[in-house]
PDB file of C-alpha atoms and ligand atoms in Angstrom:
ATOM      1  CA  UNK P   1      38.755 -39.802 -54.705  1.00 93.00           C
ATOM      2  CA  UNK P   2      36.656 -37.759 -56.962  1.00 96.00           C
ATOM      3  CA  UNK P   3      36.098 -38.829 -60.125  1.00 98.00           C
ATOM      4  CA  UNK P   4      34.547 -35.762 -62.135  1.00 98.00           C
ATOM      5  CA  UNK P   5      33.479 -38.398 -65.548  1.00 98.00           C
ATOM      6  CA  UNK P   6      31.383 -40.139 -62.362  1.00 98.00           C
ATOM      7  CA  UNK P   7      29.970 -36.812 -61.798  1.00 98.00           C
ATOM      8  CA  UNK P   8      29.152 -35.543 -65.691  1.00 98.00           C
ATOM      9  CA  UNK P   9      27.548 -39.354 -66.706  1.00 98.00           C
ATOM     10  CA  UNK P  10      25.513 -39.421 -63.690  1.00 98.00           C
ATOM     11  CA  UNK P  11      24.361 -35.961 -63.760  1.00 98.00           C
ATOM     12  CA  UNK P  12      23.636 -36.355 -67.540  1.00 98.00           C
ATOM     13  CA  UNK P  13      21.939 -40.208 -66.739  1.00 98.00           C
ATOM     14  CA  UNK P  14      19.319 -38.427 -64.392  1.00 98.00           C
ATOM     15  CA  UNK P  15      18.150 -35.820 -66.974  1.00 98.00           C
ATOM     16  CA  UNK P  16      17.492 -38.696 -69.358  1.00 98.00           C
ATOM     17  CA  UNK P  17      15.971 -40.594 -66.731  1.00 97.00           C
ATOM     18  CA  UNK P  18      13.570 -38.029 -65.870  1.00 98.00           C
ATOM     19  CA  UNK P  19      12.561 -37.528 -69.350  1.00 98.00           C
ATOM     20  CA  UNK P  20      12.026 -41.111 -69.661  1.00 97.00           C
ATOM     21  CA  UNK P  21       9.793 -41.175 -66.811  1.00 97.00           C
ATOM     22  CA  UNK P  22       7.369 -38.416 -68.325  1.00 97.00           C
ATOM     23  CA  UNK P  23       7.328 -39.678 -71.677  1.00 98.00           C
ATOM     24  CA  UNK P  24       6.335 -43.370 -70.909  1.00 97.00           C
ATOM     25  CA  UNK P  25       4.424 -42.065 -67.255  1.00 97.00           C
ATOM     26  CA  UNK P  26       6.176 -45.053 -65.545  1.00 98.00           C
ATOM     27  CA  UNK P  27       4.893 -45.211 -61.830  1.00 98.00           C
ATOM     28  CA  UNK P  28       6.374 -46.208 -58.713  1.00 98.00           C
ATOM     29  CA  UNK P  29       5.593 -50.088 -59.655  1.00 98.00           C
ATOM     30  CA  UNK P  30       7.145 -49.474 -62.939  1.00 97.00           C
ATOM     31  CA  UNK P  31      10.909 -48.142 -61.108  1.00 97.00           C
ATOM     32  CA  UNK P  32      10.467 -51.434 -58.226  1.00 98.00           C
ATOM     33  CA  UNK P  33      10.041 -54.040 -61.126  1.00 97.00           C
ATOM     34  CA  UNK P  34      13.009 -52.074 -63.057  1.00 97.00           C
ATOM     35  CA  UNK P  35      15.117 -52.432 -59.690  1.00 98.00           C
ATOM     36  CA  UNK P  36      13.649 -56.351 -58.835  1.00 98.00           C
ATOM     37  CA  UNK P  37      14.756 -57.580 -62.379  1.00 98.00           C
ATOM     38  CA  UNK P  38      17.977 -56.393 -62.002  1.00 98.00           C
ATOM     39  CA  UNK P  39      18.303 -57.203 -58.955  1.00 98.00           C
ATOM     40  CA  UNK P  40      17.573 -60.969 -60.483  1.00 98.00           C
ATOM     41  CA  UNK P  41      20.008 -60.084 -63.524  1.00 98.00           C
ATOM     42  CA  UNK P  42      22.762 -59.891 -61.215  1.00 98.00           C
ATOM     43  CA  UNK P  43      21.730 -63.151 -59.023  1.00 98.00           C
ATOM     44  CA  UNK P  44      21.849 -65.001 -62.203  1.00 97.00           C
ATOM     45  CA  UNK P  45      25.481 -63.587 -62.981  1.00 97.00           C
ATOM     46  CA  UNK P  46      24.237 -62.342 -66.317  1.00 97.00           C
ATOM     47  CA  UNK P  47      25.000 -58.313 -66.182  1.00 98.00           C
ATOM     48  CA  UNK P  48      27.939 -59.084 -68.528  1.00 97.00           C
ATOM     49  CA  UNK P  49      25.699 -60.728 -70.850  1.00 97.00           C
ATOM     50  CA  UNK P  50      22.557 -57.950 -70.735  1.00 98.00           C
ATOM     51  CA  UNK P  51      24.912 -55.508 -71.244  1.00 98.00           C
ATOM     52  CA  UNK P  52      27.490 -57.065 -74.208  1.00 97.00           C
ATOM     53  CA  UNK P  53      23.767 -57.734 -76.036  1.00 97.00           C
ATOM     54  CA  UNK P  54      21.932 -54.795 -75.497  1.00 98.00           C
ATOM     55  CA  UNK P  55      24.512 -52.090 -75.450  1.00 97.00           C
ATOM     56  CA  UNK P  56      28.003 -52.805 -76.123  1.00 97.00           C
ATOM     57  CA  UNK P  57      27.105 -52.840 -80.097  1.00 97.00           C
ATOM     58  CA  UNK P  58      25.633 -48.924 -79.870  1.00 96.00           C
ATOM     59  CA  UNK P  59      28.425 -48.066 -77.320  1.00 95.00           C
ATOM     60  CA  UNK P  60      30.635 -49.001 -80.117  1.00 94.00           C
ATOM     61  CA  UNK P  61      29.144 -47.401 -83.196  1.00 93.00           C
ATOM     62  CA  UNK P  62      28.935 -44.001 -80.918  1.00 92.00           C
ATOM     63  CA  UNK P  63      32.758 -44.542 -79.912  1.00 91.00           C
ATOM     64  CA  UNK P  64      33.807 -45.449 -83.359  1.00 90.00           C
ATOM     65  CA  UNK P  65      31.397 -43.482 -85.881  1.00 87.00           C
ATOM     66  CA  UNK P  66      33.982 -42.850 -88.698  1.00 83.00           C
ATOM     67  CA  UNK P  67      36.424 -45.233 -88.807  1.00 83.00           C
ATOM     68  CA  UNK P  68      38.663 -46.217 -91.671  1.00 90.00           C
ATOM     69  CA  UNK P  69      39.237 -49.723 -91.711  1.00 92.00           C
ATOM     70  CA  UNK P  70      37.853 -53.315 -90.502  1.00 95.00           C
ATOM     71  CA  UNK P  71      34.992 -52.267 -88.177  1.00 94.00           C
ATOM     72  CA  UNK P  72      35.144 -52.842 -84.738  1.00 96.00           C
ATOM     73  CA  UNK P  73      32.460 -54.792 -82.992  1.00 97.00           C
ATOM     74  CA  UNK P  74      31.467 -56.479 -79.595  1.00 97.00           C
ATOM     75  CA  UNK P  75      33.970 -58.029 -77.361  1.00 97.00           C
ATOM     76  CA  UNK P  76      31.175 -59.972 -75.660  1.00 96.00           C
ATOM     77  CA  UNK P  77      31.135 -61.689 -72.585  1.00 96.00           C
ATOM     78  CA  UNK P  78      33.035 -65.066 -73.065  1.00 97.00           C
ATOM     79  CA  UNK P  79      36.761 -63.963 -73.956  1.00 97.00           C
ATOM     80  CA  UNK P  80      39.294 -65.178 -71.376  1.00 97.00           C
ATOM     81  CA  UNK P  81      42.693 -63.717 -71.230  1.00 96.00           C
ATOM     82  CA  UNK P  82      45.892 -65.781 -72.208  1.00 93.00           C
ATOM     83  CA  UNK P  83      45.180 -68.418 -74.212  1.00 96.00           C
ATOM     84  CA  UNK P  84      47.574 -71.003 -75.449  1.00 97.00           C
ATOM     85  CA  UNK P  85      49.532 -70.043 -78.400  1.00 98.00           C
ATOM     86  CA  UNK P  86      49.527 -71.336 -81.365  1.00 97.00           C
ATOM     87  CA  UNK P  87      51.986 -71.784 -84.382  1.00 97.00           C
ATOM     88  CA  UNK P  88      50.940 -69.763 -87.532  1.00 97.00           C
ATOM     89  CA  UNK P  89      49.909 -71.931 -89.600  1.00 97.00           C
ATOM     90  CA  UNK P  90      48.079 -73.900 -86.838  1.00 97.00           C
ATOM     91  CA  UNK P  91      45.276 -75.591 -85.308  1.00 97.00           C
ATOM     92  CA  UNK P  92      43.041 -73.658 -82.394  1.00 98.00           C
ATOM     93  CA  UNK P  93      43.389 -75.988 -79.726  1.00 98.00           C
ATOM     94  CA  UNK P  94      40.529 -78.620 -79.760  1.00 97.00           C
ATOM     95  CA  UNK P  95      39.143 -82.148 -78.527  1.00 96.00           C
ATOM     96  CA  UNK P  96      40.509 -85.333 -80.266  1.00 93.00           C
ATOM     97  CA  UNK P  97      36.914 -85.583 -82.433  1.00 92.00           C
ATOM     98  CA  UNK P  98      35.861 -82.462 -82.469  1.00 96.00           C
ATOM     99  CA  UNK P  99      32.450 -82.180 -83.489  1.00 95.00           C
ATOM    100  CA  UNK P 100      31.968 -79.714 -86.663  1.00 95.00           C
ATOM    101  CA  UNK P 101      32.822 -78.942 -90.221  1.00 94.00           C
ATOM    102  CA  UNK P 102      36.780 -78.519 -90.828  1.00 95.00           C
ATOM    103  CA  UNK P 103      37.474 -74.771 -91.306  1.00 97.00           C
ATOM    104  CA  UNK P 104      40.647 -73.199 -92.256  1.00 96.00           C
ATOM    105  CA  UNK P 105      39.920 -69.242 -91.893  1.00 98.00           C
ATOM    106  CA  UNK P 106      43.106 -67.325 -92.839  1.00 98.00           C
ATOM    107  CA  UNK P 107      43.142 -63.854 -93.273  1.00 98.00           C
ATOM    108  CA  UNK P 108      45.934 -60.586 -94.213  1.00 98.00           C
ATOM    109  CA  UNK P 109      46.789 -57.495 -91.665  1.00 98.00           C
ATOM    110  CA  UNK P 110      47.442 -54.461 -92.872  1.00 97.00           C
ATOM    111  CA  UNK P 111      46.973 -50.571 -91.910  1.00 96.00           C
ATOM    112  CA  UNK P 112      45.094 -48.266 -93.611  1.00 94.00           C
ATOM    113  CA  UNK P 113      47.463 -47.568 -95.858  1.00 95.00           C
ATOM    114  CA  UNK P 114      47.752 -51.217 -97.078  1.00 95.00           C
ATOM    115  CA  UNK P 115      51.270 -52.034 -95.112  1.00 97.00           C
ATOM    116  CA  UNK P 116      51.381 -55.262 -94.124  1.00 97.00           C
ATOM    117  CA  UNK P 117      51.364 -55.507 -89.937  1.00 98.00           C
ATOM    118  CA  UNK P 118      53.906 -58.272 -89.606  1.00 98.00           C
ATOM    119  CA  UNK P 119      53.791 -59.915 -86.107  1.00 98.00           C
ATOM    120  CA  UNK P 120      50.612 -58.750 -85.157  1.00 98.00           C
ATOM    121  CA  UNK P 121      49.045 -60.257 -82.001  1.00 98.00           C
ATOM    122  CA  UNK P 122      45.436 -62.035 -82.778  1.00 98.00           C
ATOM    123  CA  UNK P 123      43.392 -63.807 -80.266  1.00 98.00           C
ATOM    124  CA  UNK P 124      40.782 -65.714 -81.825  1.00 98.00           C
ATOM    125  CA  UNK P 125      38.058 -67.665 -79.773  1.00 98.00           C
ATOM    126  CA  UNK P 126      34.789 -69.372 -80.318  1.00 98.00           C
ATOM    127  CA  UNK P 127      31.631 -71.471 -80.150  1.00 97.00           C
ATOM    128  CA  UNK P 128      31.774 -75.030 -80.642  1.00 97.00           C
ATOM    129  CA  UNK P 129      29.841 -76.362 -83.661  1.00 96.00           C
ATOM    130  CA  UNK P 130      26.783 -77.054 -80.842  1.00 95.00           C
ATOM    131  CA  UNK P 131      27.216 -73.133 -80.313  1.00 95.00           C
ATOM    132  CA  UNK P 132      28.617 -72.981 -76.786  1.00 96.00           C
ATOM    133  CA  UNK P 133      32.211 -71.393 -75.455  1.00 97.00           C
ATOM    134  CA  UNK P 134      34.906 -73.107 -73.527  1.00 97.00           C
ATOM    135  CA  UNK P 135      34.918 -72.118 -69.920  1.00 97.00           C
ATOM    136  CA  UNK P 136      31.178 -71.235 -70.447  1.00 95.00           C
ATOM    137  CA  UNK P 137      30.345 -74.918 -71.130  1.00 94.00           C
ATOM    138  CA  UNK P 138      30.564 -77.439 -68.145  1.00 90.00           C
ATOM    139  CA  UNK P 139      31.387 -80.579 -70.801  1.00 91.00           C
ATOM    140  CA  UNK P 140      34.139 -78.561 -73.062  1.00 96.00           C
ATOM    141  CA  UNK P 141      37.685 -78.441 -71.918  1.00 96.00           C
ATOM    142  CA  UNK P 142      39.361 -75.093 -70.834  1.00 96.00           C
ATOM    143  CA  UNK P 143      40.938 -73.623 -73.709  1.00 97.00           C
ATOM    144  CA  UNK P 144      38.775 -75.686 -75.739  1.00 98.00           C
ATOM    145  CA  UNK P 145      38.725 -73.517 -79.589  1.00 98.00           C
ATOM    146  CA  UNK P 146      40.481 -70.814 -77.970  1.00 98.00           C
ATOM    147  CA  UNK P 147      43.954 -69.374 -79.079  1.00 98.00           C
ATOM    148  CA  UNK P 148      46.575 -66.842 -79.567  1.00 98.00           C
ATOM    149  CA  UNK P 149      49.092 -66.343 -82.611  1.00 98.00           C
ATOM    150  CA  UNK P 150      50.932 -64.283 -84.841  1.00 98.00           C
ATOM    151  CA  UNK P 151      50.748 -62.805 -88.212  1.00 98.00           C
ATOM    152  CA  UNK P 152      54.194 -63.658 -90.199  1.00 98.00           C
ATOM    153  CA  UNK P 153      56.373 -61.053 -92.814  1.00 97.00           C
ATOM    154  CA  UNK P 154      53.587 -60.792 -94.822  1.00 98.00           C
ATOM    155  CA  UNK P 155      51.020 -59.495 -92.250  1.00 98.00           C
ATOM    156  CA  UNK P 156      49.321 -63.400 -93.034  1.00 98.00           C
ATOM    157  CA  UNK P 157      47.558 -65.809 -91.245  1.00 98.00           C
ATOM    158  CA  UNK P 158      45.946 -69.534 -91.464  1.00 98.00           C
ATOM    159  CA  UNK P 159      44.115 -71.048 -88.500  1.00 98.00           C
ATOM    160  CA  UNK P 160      42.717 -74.171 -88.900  1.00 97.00           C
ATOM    161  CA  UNK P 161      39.513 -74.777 -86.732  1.00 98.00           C
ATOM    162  CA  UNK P 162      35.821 -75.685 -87.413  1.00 97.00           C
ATOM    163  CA  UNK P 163      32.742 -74.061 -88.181  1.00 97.00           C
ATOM    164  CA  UNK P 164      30.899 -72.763 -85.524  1.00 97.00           C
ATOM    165  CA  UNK P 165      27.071 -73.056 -85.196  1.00 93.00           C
ATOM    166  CA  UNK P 166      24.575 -70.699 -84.416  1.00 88.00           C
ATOM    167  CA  UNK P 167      24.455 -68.997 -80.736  1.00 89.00           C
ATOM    168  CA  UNK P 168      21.956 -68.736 -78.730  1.00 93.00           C
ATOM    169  CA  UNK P 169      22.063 -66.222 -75.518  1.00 94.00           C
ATOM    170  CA  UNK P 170      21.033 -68.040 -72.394  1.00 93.00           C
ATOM    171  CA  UNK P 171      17.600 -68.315 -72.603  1.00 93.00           C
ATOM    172  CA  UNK P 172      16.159 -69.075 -69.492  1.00 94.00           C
ATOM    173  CA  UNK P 173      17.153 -66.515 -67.084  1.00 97.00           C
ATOM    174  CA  UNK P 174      15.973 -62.713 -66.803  1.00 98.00           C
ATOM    175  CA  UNK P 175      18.373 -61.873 -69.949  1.00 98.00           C
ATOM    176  CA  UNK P 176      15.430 -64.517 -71.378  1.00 97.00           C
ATOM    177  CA  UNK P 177      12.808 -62.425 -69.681  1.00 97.00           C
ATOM    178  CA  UNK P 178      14.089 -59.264 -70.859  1.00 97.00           C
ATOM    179  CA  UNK P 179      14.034 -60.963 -74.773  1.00 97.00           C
ATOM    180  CA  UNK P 180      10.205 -61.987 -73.931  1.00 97.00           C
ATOM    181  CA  UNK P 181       9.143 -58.533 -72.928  1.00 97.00           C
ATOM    182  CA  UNK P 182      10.494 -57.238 -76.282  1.00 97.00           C
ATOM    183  CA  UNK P 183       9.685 -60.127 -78.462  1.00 97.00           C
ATOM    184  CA  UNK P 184      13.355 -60.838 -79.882  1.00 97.00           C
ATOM    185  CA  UNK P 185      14.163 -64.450 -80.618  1.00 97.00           C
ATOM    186  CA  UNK P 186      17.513 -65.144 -78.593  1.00 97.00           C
ATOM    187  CA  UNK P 187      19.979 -66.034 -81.668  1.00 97.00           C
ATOM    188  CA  UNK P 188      23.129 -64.695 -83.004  1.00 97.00           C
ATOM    189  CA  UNK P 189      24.418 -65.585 -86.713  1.00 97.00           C
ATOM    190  CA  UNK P 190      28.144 -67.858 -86.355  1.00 97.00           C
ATOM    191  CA  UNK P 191      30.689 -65.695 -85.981  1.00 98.00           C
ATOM    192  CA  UNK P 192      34.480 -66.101 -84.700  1.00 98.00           C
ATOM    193  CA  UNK P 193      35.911 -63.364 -82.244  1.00 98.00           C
ATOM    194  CA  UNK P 194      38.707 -61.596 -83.006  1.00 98.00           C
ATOM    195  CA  UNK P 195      41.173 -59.404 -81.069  1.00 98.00           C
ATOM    196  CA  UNK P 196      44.016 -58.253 -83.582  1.00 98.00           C
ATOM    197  CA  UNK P 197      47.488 -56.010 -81.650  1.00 98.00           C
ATOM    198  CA  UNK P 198      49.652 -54.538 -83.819  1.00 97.00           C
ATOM    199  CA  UNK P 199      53.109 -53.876 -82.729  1.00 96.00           C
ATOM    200  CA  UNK P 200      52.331 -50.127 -83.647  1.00 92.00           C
ATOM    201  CA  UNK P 201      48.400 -48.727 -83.832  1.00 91.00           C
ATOM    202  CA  UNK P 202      45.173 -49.890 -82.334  1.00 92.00           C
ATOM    203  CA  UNK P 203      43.955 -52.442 -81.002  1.00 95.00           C
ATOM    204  CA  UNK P 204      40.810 -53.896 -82.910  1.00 96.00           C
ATOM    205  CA  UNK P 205      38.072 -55.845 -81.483  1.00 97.00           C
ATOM    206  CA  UNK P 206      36.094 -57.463 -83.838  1.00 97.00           C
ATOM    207  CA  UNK P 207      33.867 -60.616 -85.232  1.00 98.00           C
ATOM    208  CA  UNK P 208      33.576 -62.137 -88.287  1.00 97.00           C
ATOM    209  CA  UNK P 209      30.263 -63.667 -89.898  1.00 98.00           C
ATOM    210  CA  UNK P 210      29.474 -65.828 -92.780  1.00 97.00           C
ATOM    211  CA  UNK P 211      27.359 -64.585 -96.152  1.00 97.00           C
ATOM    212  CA  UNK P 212      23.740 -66.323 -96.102  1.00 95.00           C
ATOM    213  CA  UNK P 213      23.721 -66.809 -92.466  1.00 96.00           C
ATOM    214  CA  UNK P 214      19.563 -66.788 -91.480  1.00 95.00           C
ATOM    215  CA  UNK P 215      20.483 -64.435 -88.476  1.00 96.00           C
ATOM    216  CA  UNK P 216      22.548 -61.635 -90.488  1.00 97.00           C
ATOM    217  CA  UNK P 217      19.682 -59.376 -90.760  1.00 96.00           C
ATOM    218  CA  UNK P 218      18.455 -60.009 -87.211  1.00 95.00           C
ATOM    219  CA  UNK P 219      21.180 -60.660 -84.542  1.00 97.00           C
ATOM    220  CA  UNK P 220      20.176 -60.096 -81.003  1.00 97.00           C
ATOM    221  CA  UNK P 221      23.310 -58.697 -80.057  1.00 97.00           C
ATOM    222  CA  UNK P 222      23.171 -56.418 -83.648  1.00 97.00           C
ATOM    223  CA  UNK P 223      26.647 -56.829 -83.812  1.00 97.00           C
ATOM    224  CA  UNK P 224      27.075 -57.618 -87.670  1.00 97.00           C
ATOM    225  CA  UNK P 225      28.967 -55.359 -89.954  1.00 95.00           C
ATOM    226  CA  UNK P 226      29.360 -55.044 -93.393  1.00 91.00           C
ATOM    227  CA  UNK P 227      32.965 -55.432 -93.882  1.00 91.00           C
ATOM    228  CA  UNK P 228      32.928 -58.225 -91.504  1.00 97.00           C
ATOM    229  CA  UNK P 229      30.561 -60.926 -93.641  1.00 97.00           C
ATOM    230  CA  UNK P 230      32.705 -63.346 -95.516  1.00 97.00           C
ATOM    231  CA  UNK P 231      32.081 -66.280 -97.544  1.00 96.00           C
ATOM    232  CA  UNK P 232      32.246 -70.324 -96.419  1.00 96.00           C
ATOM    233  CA  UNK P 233      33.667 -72.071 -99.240  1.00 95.00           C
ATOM    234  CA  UNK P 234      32.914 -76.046 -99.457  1.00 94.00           C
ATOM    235  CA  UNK P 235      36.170 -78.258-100.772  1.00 93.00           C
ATOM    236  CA  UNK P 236      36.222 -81.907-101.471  1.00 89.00           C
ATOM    237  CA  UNK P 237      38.693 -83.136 -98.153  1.00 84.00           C
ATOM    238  CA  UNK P 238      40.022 -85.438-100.641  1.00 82.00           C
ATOM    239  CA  UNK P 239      42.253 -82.467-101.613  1.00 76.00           C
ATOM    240  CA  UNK P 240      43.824 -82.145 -98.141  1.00 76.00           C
ATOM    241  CA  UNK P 241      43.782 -86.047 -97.174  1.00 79.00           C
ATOM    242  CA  UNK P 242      40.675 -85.402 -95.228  1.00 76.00           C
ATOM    243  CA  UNK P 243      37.890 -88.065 -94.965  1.00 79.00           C
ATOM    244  CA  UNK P 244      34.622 -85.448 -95.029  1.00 85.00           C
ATOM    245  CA  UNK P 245      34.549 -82.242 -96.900  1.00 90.00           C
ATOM    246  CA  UNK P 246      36.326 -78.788 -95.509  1.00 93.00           C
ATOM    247  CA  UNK P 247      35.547 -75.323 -95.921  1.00 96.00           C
ATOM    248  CA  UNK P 248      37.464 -72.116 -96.273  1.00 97.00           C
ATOM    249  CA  UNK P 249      37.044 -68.634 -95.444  1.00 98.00           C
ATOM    250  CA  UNK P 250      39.277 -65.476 -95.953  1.00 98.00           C
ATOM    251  CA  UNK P 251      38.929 -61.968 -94.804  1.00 97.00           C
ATOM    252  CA  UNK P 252      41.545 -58.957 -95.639  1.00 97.00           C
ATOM    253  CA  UNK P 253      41.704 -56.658 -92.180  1.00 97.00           C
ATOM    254  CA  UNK P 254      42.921 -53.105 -91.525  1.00 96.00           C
ATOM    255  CA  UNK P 255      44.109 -51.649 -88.452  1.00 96.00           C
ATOM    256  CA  UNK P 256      44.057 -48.337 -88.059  1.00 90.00           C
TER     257      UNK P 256
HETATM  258  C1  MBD D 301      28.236 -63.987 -77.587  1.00 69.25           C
HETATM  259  O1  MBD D 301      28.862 -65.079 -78.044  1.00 69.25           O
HETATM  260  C2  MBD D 301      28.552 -62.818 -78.169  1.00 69.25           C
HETATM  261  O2  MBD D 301      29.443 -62.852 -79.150  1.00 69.25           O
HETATM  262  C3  MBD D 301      27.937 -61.656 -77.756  1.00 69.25           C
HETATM  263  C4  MBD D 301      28.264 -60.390 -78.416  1.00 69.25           C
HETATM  264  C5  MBD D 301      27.014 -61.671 -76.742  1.00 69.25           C
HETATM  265  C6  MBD D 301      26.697 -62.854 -76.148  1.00 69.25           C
HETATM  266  C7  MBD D 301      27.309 -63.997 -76.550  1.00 69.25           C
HETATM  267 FE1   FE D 302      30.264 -64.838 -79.404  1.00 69.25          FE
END
């Protein structure tokens, strides 16, 4: 069937292209290694990851240039689709010791307007304190820090999880070689992902981050926003019957 978006992009791709190709004088060689490495970007099963790094963030500020609200940012490549669920408050799903600081990360939905969003859907997934995702991770169990829950009355939330660490994209394959030919270190600051749907409104992709992070300023992926830094406060865990010290964080969100 014809598809006339199919026709428009591609059309508008091979004007670009062309410029490209004048600009830079790329060669024959030049358009074979273009076509080899991604021919090896595919083998290696890491399309999803080139393009959730390289593009997804600038795809996203195009689609979204004025919004009111939380900002929106990269899905990436690791979400998976029905997750357990979770009671609100509760725990995101996680081994017997897992390794890591205690975190409880609660939050408030509203909309724009500052009307609570009762009942709001929110998956939340991330990386282990060692910085790698269930399902992603041959040693971590399915599921593993990985969850789906509620907001109650008040549009609120409490999770309790643990802090993740810092990511680092897969290193070794031709993402790896791509980060080598531009001379980017392969790191991302923590962050937890966050897909918030309201009963009524938008859906909102999103990430949060943590204030003094060493990778703020210089994420791979460049997915950090403004309103999406919050702050890791330390606590004594004598407070909550804890043996080692917890931390908190808290982040107000609104859906459009
Ligand atoms: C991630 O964990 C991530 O969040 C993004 C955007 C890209 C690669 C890995
Ligand atoms: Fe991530």
């Amino acid at each position: 069937m014809k598809n006339q978006k199919v026709i428009d992009v591609y059309n508008g791709l091979v004007i670009k292209f062309k410029e490209l190709i004048s600009e830079y004088e790329l060669d024959h060689d030049d358009y074979q290694a273009l076509v080899n490495w991604m021919d090896q970007l595919g083998r290696a099963g890491e399309i999803p990851l080139f393009m959730d790094v390289f593009l997804e963030t600038h795809a996203l500020q195009e689609m979204y240039k004025s919004v009111k609200g939380t900002e929106p940012t990269i899905l990436g490549p690791y979400y998976i689709e029905k997750t357990p669920v979770v009671q609100n408050p509760g725990i995101l799903p996680q081994r017997e010791n897992e390794p890591g600081d205690v975190l409880y990360f609660s939050g408030s939905v509203k909309d724009v307007d500052g009307n609570p969003l009762a009942n709001t859907k929110i998956d939340m997934w991330q990386a282990d304190a060692n910085g790698e995702y269930s399902y992603f991770a041959e040693d971590i169990p399915d599921d593993n820090l990985r969850g789906v829950f509620y907001t109650d009355e008040n549009g609120y939330f409490e999770v309790r999880t643990v802090v993740p660490g810092n990511y680092s994209i897969p290193a070794d394959g031709p993402t790896g070689q791509f980060l080598k030919w531009i001379d980017h270190h392969p790191y991302r600051p923590a962050h937890l992902h966050l897909l918030f749907q309201p009963e009524k409104g938008d859906k909102l992709v999103t990430q949060i981050y943590f204030e003094g992070d060493q990778y703020l300023e210089d994420d791979v992926a460049q997915g950090v926003r403004g309103t999406l830094i919050t702050k890791l406060d330390k606590h004594a865990g004598a407070e909550k019957g804890l043996k080692s010290n917890y931390y908190t964080a808290h982040l107000d969100f609104e859906l459009r």
